[in-house]
XYZ file of C-alpha atoms in Angstrom:
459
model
C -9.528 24.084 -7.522
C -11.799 21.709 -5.738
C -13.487 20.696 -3.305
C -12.303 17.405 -1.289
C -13.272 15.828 2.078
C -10.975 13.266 3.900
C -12.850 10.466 6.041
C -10.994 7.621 7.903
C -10.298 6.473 11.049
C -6.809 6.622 12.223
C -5.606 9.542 10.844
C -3.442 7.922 7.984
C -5.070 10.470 5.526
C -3.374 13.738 7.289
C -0.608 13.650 4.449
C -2.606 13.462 1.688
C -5.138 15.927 2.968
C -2.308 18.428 3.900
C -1.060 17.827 0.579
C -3.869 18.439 -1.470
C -4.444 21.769 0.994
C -1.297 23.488 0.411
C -1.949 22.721 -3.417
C -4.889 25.014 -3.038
C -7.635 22.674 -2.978
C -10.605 23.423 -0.341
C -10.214 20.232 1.980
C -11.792 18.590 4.876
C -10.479 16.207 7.091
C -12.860 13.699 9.401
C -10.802 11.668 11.718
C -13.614 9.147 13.221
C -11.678 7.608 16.295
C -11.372 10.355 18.753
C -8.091 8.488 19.907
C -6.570 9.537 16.830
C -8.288 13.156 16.300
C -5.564 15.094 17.335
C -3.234 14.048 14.213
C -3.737 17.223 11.679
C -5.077 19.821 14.062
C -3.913 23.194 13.126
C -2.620 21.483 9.973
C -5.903 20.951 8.338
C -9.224 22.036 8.863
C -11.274 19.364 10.577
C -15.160 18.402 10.241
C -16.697 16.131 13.087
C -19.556 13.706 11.726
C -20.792 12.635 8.610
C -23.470 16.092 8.584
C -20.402 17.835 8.297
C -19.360 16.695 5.698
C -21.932 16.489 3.595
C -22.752 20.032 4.423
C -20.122 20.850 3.055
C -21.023 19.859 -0.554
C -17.404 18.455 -1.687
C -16.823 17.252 -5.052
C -15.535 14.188 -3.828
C -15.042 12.467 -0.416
C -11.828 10.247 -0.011
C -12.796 7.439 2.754
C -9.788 5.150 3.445
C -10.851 1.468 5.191
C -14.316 2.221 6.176
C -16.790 0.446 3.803
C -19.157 1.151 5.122
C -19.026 5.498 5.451
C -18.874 5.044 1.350
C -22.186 3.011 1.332
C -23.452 6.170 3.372
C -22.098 9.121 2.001
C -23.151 7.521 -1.881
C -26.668 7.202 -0.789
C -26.578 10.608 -0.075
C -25.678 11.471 -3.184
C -22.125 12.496 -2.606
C -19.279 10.701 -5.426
C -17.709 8.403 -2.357
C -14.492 5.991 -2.872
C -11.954 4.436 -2.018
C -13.048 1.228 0.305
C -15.798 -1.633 -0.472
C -16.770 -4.286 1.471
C -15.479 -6.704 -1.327
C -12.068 -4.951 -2.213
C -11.759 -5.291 1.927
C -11.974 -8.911 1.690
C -8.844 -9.154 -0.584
C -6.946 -7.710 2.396
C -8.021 -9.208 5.130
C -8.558 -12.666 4.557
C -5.404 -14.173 3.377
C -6.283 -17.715 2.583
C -9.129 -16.233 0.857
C -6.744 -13.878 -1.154
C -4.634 -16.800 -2.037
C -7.287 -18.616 -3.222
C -8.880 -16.116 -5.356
C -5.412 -16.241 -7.073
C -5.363 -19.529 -7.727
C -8.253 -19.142 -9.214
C -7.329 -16.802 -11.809
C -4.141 -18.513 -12.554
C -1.539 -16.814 -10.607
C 1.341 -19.025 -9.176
C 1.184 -18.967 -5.240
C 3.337 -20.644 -2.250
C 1.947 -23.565 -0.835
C -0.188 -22.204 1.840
C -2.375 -24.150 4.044
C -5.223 -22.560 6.645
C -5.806 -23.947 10.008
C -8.694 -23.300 12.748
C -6.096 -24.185 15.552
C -2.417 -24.772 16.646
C -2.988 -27.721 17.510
C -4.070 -28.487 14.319
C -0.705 -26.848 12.683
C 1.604 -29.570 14.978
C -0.365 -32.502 13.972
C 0.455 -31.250 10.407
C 3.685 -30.579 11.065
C 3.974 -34.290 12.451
C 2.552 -36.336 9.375
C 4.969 -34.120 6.603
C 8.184 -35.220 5.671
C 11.166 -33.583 4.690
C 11.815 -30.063 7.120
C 10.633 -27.037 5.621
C 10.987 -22.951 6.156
C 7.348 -22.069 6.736
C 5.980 -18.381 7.280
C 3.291 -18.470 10.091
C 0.393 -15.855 9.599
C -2.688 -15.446 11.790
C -5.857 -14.714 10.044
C -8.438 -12.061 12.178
C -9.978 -8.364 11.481
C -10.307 -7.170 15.589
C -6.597 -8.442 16.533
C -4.325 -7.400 13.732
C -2.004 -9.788 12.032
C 1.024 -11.508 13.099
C 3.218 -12.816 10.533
C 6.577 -14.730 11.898
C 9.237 -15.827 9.551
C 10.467 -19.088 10.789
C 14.318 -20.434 10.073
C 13.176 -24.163 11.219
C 10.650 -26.955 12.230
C 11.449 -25.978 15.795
C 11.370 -22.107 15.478
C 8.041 -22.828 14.301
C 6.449 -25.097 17.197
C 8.227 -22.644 19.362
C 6.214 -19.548 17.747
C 3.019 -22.131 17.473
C 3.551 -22.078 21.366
C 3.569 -18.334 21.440
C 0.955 -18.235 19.699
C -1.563 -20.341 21.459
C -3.553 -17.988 23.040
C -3.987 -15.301 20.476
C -7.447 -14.163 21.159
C -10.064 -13.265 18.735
C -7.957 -15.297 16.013
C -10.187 -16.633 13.148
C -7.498 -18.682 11.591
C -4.302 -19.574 10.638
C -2.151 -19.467 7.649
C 1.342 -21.657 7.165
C 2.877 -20.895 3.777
C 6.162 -22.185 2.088
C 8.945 -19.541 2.622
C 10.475 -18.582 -1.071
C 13.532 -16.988 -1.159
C 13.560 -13.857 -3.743
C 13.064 -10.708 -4.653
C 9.752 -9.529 -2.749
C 8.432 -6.578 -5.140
C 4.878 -4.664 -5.713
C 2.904 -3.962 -8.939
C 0.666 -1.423 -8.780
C -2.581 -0.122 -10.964
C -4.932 2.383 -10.392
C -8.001 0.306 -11.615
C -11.941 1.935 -12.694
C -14.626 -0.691 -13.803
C -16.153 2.310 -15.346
C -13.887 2.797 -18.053
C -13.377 0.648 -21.475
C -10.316 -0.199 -23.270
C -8.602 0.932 -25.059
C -8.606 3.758 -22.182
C -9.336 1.476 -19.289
C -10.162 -0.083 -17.074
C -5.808 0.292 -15.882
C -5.359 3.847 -15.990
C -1.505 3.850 -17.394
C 1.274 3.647 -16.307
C 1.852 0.442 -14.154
C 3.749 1.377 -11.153
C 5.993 -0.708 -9.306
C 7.025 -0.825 -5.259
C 10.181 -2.153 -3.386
C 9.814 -1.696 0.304
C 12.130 -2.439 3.295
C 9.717 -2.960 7.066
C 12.000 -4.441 9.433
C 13.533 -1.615 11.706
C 17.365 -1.704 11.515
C 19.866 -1.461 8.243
C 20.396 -4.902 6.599
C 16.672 -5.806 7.085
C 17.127 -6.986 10.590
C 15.386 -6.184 13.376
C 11.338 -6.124 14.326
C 8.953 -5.283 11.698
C 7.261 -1.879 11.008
C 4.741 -0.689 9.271
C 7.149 0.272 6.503
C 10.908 2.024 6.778
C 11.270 2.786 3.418
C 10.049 2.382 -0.181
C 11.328 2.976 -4.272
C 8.563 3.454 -6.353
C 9.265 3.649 -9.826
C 6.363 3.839 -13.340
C 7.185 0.809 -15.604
C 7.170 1.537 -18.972
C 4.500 0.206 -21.681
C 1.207 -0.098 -21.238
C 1.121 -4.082 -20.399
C 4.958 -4.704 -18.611
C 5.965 -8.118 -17.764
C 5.421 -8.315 -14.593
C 2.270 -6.579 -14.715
C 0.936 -9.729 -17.044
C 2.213 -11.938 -15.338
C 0.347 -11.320 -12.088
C -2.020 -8.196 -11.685
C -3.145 -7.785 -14.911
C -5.144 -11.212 -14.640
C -7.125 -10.040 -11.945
C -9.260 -7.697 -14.253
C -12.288 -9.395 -14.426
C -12.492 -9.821 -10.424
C -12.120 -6.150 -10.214
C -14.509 -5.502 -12.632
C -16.804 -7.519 -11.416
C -16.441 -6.279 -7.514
C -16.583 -2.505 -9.459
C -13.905 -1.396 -8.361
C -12.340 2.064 -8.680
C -8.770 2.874 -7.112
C -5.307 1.631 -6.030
C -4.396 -1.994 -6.105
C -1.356 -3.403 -5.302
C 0.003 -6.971 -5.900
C 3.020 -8.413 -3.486
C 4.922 -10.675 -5.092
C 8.068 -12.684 -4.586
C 10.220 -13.305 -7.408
C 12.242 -16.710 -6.687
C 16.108 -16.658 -6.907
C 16.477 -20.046 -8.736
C 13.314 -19.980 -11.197
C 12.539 -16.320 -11.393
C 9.038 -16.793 -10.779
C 6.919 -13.890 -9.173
C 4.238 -15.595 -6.392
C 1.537 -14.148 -4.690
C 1.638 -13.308 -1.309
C -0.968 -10.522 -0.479
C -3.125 -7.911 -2.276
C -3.724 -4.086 -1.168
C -6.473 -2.005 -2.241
C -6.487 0.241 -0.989
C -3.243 3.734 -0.902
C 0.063 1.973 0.479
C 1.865 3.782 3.069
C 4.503 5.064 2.337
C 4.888 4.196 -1.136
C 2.109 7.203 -1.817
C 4.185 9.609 -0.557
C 6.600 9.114 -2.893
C 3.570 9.254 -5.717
C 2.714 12.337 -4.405
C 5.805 13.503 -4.583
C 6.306 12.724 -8.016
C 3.015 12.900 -9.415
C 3.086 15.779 -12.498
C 1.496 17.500 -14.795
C -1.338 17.506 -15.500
C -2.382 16.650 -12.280
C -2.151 17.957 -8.694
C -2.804 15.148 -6.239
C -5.975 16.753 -5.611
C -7.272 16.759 -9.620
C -5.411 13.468 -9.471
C -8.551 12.102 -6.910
C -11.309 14.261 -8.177
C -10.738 12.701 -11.707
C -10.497 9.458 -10.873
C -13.476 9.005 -8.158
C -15.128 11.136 -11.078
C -14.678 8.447 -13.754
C -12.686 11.094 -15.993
C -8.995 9.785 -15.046
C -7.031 8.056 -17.732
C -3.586 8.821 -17.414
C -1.119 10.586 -14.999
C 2.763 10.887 -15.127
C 5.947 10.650 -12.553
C 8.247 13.428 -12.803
C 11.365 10.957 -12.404
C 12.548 7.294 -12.939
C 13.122 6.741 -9.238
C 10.363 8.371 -6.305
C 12.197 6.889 -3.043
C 10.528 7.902 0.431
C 12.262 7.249 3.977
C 9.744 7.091 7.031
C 10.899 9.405 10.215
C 10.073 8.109 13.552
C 10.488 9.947 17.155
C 9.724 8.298 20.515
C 6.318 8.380 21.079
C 6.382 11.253 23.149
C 2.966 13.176 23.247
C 3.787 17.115 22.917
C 7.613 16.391 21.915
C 8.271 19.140 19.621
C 9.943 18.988 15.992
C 11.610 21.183 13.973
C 10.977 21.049 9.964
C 10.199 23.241 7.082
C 7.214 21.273 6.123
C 5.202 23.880 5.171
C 7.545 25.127 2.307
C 9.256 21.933 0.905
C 7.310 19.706 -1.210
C 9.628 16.905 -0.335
C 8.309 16.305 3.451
C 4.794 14.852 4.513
C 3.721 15.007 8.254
C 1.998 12.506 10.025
C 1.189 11.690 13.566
C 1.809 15.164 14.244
C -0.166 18.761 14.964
C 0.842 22.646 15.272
C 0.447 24.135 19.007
C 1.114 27.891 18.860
C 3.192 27.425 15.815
C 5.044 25.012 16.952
C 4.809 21.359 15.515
C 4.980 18.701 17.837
C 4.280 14.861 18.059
C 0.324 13.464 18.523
C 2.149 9.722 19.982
C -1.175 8.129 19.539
C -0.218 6.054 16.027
C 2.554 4.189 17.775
C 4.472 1.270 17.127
C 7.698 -0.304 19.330
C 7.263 3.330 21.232
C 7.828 5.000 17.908
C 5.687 7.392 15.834
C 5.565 8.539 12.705
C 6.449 12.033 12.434
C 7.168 12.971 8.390
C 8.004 11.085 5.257
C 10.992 12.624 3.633
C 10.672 11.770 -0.584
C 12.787 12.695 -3.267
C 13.193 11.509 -6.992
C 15.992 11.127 -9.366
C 16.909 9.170 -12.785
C 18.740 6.873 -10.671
C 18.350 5.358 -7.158
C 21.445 6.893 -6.225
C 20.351 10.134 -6.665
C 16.679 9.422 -5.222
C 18.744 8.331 -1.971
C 21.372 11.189 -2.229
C 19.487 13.827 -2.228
C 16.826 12.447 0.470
C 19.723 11.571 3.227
C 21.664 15.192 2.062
C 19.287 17.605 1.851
C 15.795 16.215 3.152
C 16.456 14.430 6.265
C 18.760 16.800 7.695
C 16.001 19.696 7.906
C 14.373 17.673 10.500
C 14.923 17.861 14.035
C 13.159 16.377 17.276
C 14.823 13.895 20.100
C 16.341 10.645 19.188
C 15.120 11.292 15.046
C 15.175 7.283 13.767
C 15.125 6.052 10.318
C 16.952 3.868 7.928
C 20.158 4.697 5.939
C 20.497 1.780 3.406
C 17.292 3.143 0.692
C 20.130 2.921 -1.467
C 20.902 -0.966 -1.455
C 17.277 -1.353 -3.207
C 19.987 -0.974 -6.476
C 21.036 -4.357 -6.267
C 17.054 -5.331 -6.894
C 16.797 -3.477 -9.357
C 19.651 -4.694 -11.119
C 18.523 -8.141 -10.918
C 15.135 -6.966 -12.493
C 16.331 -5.545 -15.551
C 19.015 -8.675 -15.724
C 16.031 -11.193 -15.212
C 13.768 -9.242 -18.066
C 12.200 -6.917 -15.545
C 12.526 -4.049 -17.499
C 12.577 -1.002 -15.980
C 14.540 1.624 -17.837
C 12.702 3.742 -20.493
C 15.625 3.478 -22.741
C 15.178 -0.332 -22.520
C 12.415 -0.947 -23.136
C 11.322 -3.220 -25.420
C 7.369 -4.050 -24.661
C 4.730 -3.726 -26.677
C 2.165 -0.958 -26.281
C -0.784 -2.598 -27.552
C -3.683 -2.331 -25.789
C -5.432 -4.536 -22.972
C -7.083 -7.382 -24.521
C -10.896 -7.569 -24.724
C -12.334 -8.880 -21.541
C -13.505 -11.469 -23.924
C -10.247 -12.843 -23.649
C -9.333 -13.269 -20.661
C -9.955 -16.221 -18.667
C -13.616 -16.311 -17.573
C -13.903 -17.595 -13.732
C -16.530 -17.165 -11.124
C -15.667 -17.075 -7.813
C -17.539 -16.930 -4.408
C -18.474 -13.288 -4.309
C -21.865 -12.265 -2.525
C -23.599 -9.133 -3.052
C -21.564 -6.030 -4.853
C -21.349 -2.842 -3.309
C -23.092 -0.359 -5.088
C -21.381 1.640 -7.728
C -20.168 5.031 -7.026
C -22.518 8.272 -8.077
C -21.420 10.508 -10.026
C-alpha cells in the first residue's frame, strides 16, 4: 500500500481521500481554507501546513487547483500533481480556451469577448437577424455566471443584471447550439511515448445533468448527476474529432492528469463544438470512476502510478458508471444516517463524524444546499446503472429534506442518438480501429501564446 497526501482548498478531495483510506492506503488530507477544514474530520486523518506534509514523506501528494502548492512541494523534492499554472488557464479563461481551439482546428460557436456591457448592447445594435446567445462572465475572484438566454430581450435584460458584477475581467457572448452537450475524457502524461502514451487508454466519456429539478429545469448546480461510460478503441470518434488534437498543447504545457473536453453535438449537422475544457478531476463524474475503476488498480495505485510516470492503462468494471449527487439543507450539525463506511457505492462530502455520528459541515453550500454523499452504481445498461442506484443506494440514506434527481435514467435517449449518429459506444459495436496514436510528427504543428512552463514533476 502507499503512501498519499491530499492538498486543496475547499475540501473537494474528502471523497477521494476517504476512498483511497478505506482501500488501505496511508493518507493525508490538508484542507488549506480553514472555512472549509471541518469537511473530513474524524473521516480522515488531517495534516495542517505544508511541513506536515512533507514530514510525512508520501509517495505522492494529490493537490487539486492550487498551482502553486505543486511548484512548492516539487522543489522539495516530493512527486507533486495535479494543477499547473498553464493547465489553469484552460479553465479559467474562456475566450482564451476558445481560442486555443481554434487554433488547433476544433470547430467552436461563434463567441465574441467584451470588456463591458455596454459594449455587448452596442453589438447587439449593429447585428442583424435575432439570435439565442449564451452570456458568460470571464473573472478568477468572482466565479462565473453563465445565463442561457431565449431572446434579444432576455439578453439586454440579463446585460442589465449584470452591470455591476464586480471584479469582472470580461465578457463572453457565444451562439447557443442546440444538441447533445457530452464530455470526452483522457488521462494525459507528456512523459510517456506512443505507442503507450502520452493518452493512457481507454477514452472515457461524460453526460451530466446541473440544473436542479427533473426535466433539466430549474437553477444550476454544480452537477446533479452524471453517466460515465469507457469508449472502446484506442482512438474513438469523438475522441479524434476533438480532444485528441490537443496533444501537442498538452505536451508542450507537460502535462500529467485528467482532461476533459465539453462538447455540444448539433441536432441538424451532428457536429461536436467546443465549449469549455477541465483539467483538472470532474465532480461528480469521478465518483463514478472510482466506483468503477478495477483491477489492477485501487484508486490509490491508480494516482501513485500515474503522478509516478508508470500508468498506462486502467479498466471500468461495467459499460455504464452513473453517480446521483445527495444534497441536505445546509444545516451545520444536521445529522445523517448512511452505511458509508461499508458500501463501496457511497462517497461523503461536506460532511464529518461527531461521536460516531455523521452529520453535515454546511460550509460548501449552494441555493442553501450541501453536498452530503454521491450515491454510484454501474451496470451493462443505463437502466440498470439507474435501477440499482434509486433501489438500493439512495434509500440507505437518511437526513431532513434528502434532495436529488430521479430522471439519471433519461440520459438513454443520448445515448441512443450516439450510437445512431456513429458515436459508438457499445463494445459489441464497435467497429474502430486500434491502431496507435500517430507520431507527433503528424499532427498539426501550431504555436500558441504560452509563457513560461511549469516545471516538470520529480520523480
Amino acid at each position: 500500500m502507499a503512501k498519499i497526501a491530499f492538498v486543496d482548498k475547499t475540501g473537494c478531495l474528502n471523497s477521494v481521500a476517504w476512498t483511497c483510506l478505506k482501500e488501505g492506503h496511508d493518507v493525508v488530507y490538508w484542507i488549506q481554507d480553514k472555512k472549509y477544514s471541518k469537511i473530513g474530520d474524524g473521516l480522515v486523518p488531517k495534516v495542517d501546513n505544508e511541513k506536515e506534509v512533507i514530514d510525512f514523506n508520501p509517495d505522492v501528494v494529490y493537490v487539486y487547483q492550487d498551482p502553486h502548492r505543486v511548484i512548492s512541494l516539487t522543489s522539495k523534492h516530493l512527486v507533486a500533481y495535479g494543477s499547473t499554472l498553464l493547465a489553469s488557464k484552460l479553465e479559467d479563461e474562456r475566450f482564451y480556451a476558445v481560442s486555443l481551439a481554434r487554433t488547433y482546428n476544433l470547430k467552436t460557436p461563434t463567441t465574441f469577448r467584451f470588456d463591458k456591457i455596454d459594449e455587448i448592447s452596442d453589438f447587439l445594435d449593429t447585428r442583424e437577424g435575432k439570435k439565442e446567445w449564451v452570456f458568460k462572465t470571464e473573472g478568477k475572484d468572482n466565479g462565473t455566471s453563465t445565463h442561457v438566454t431565449e431572446s434579444d430581450e432576455h439578453l439586454r435584460a440579463i446585460l442589465n443584471f449584470e452591470k455591476d458584477s464586480k471584479d469582472t475581467k470580461s465578457f463572453i457572448l457565444q451562439e447557443r447550439i442546440e444538441g447533445i452537450e457530452v464530455s470526452i475524457e483522457g488521462w494525459f502524461d507528456y512523459r510517456l511515448s506512443p505507442p503507450r502514451g502520452p493518452w493512457i487508454q481507454p477514452i472515457n466519456s461524460t453526460i451530466e445533468r446541473k440544473r436542479l429539478l427533473p426535466g433539466d429545469v430549474g437553477p444550476m448546480t454544480g452537477c446533479m448527476f452524471s453517466l460515465v461510460w469507457a469508449w472502446p478503441g484506442q482512438r474513438p470518434k469523438l475522441f479524434r474529432q476533438t480532444l485528441e488534437k490537443m496533444t501537442p498543447h498538452l505536451t508542450k504545457i507537460k502535462y500529467i492528469g485528467p482532461i476533459d473536453g465539453n462538447f455540444i453535438i448539433d441536432y441538424m449537422t451532428r457536429t461536436p463544438y467546443f465549449l469549455e475544457w477541465t483539467p483538472r478531476l470532474g465532480w461528480n463524474a469521478f465518483e463514478a470512476f472510482m466506483y468503477g475503476l478495477s483491477e489492477p488498480y485501487t484508486v490509490g495505485e491508480f494516482l501513485v502510478n500515474l503522478g509516478k510516470g508508470d500508468l498506462h492503462n486502467y479498466k471500468l468494471n461495467n459499460d455504464y458508471l452513473g453517480v446521483v449527487r445527495l444534497y441536505a439543507p445546509t444545516a451545520p450539525g444536521m445529522p445523517i444516517f448512511a452505511p458509508y463506511d461499508i458500501d463501496k457505492r457511497l462517497f461523503p462530502k461536506d460532511v464529518y463524524v461527531d461521536n460516531q455520528q455523521l452529520r453535515v459541515v454546511g460550509c460548501n453550500s449552494i441555493h442553501n444546499m450541501s453536498v452530503i454523499m454521491e450515491a454510484a452504481a454501474g451496470g451493462h445498461t443505463v437502466k440498470e446503472a439507474t435501477r440499482e442506484i434509486y433501489e438500493d443506494v439512495i434509500p440507505q440514506v437518511i437526513t431532513t429534506d434528502l434532495i436529488y434527481r430521479n430522471d439519471l435514467c433519461e440520459v438513454a435517449d443520448d445515448i441512443e442518438l450516439l450510437e445512431e449518429w456513429g458515436y459508438i459506444t457499445k463494445k459489441e459495436r464497435d467497429t474502430h480501429d486500434y491502431r496507435p496514436l500517430p507520431p507527433m510528427s503528424q499532427y498539426v504543428s501550431v504555436e500558441d501564446s504560452q509563457a513560461d512552463q511549469d516545471p516538470p514533476v520529480t520523480s
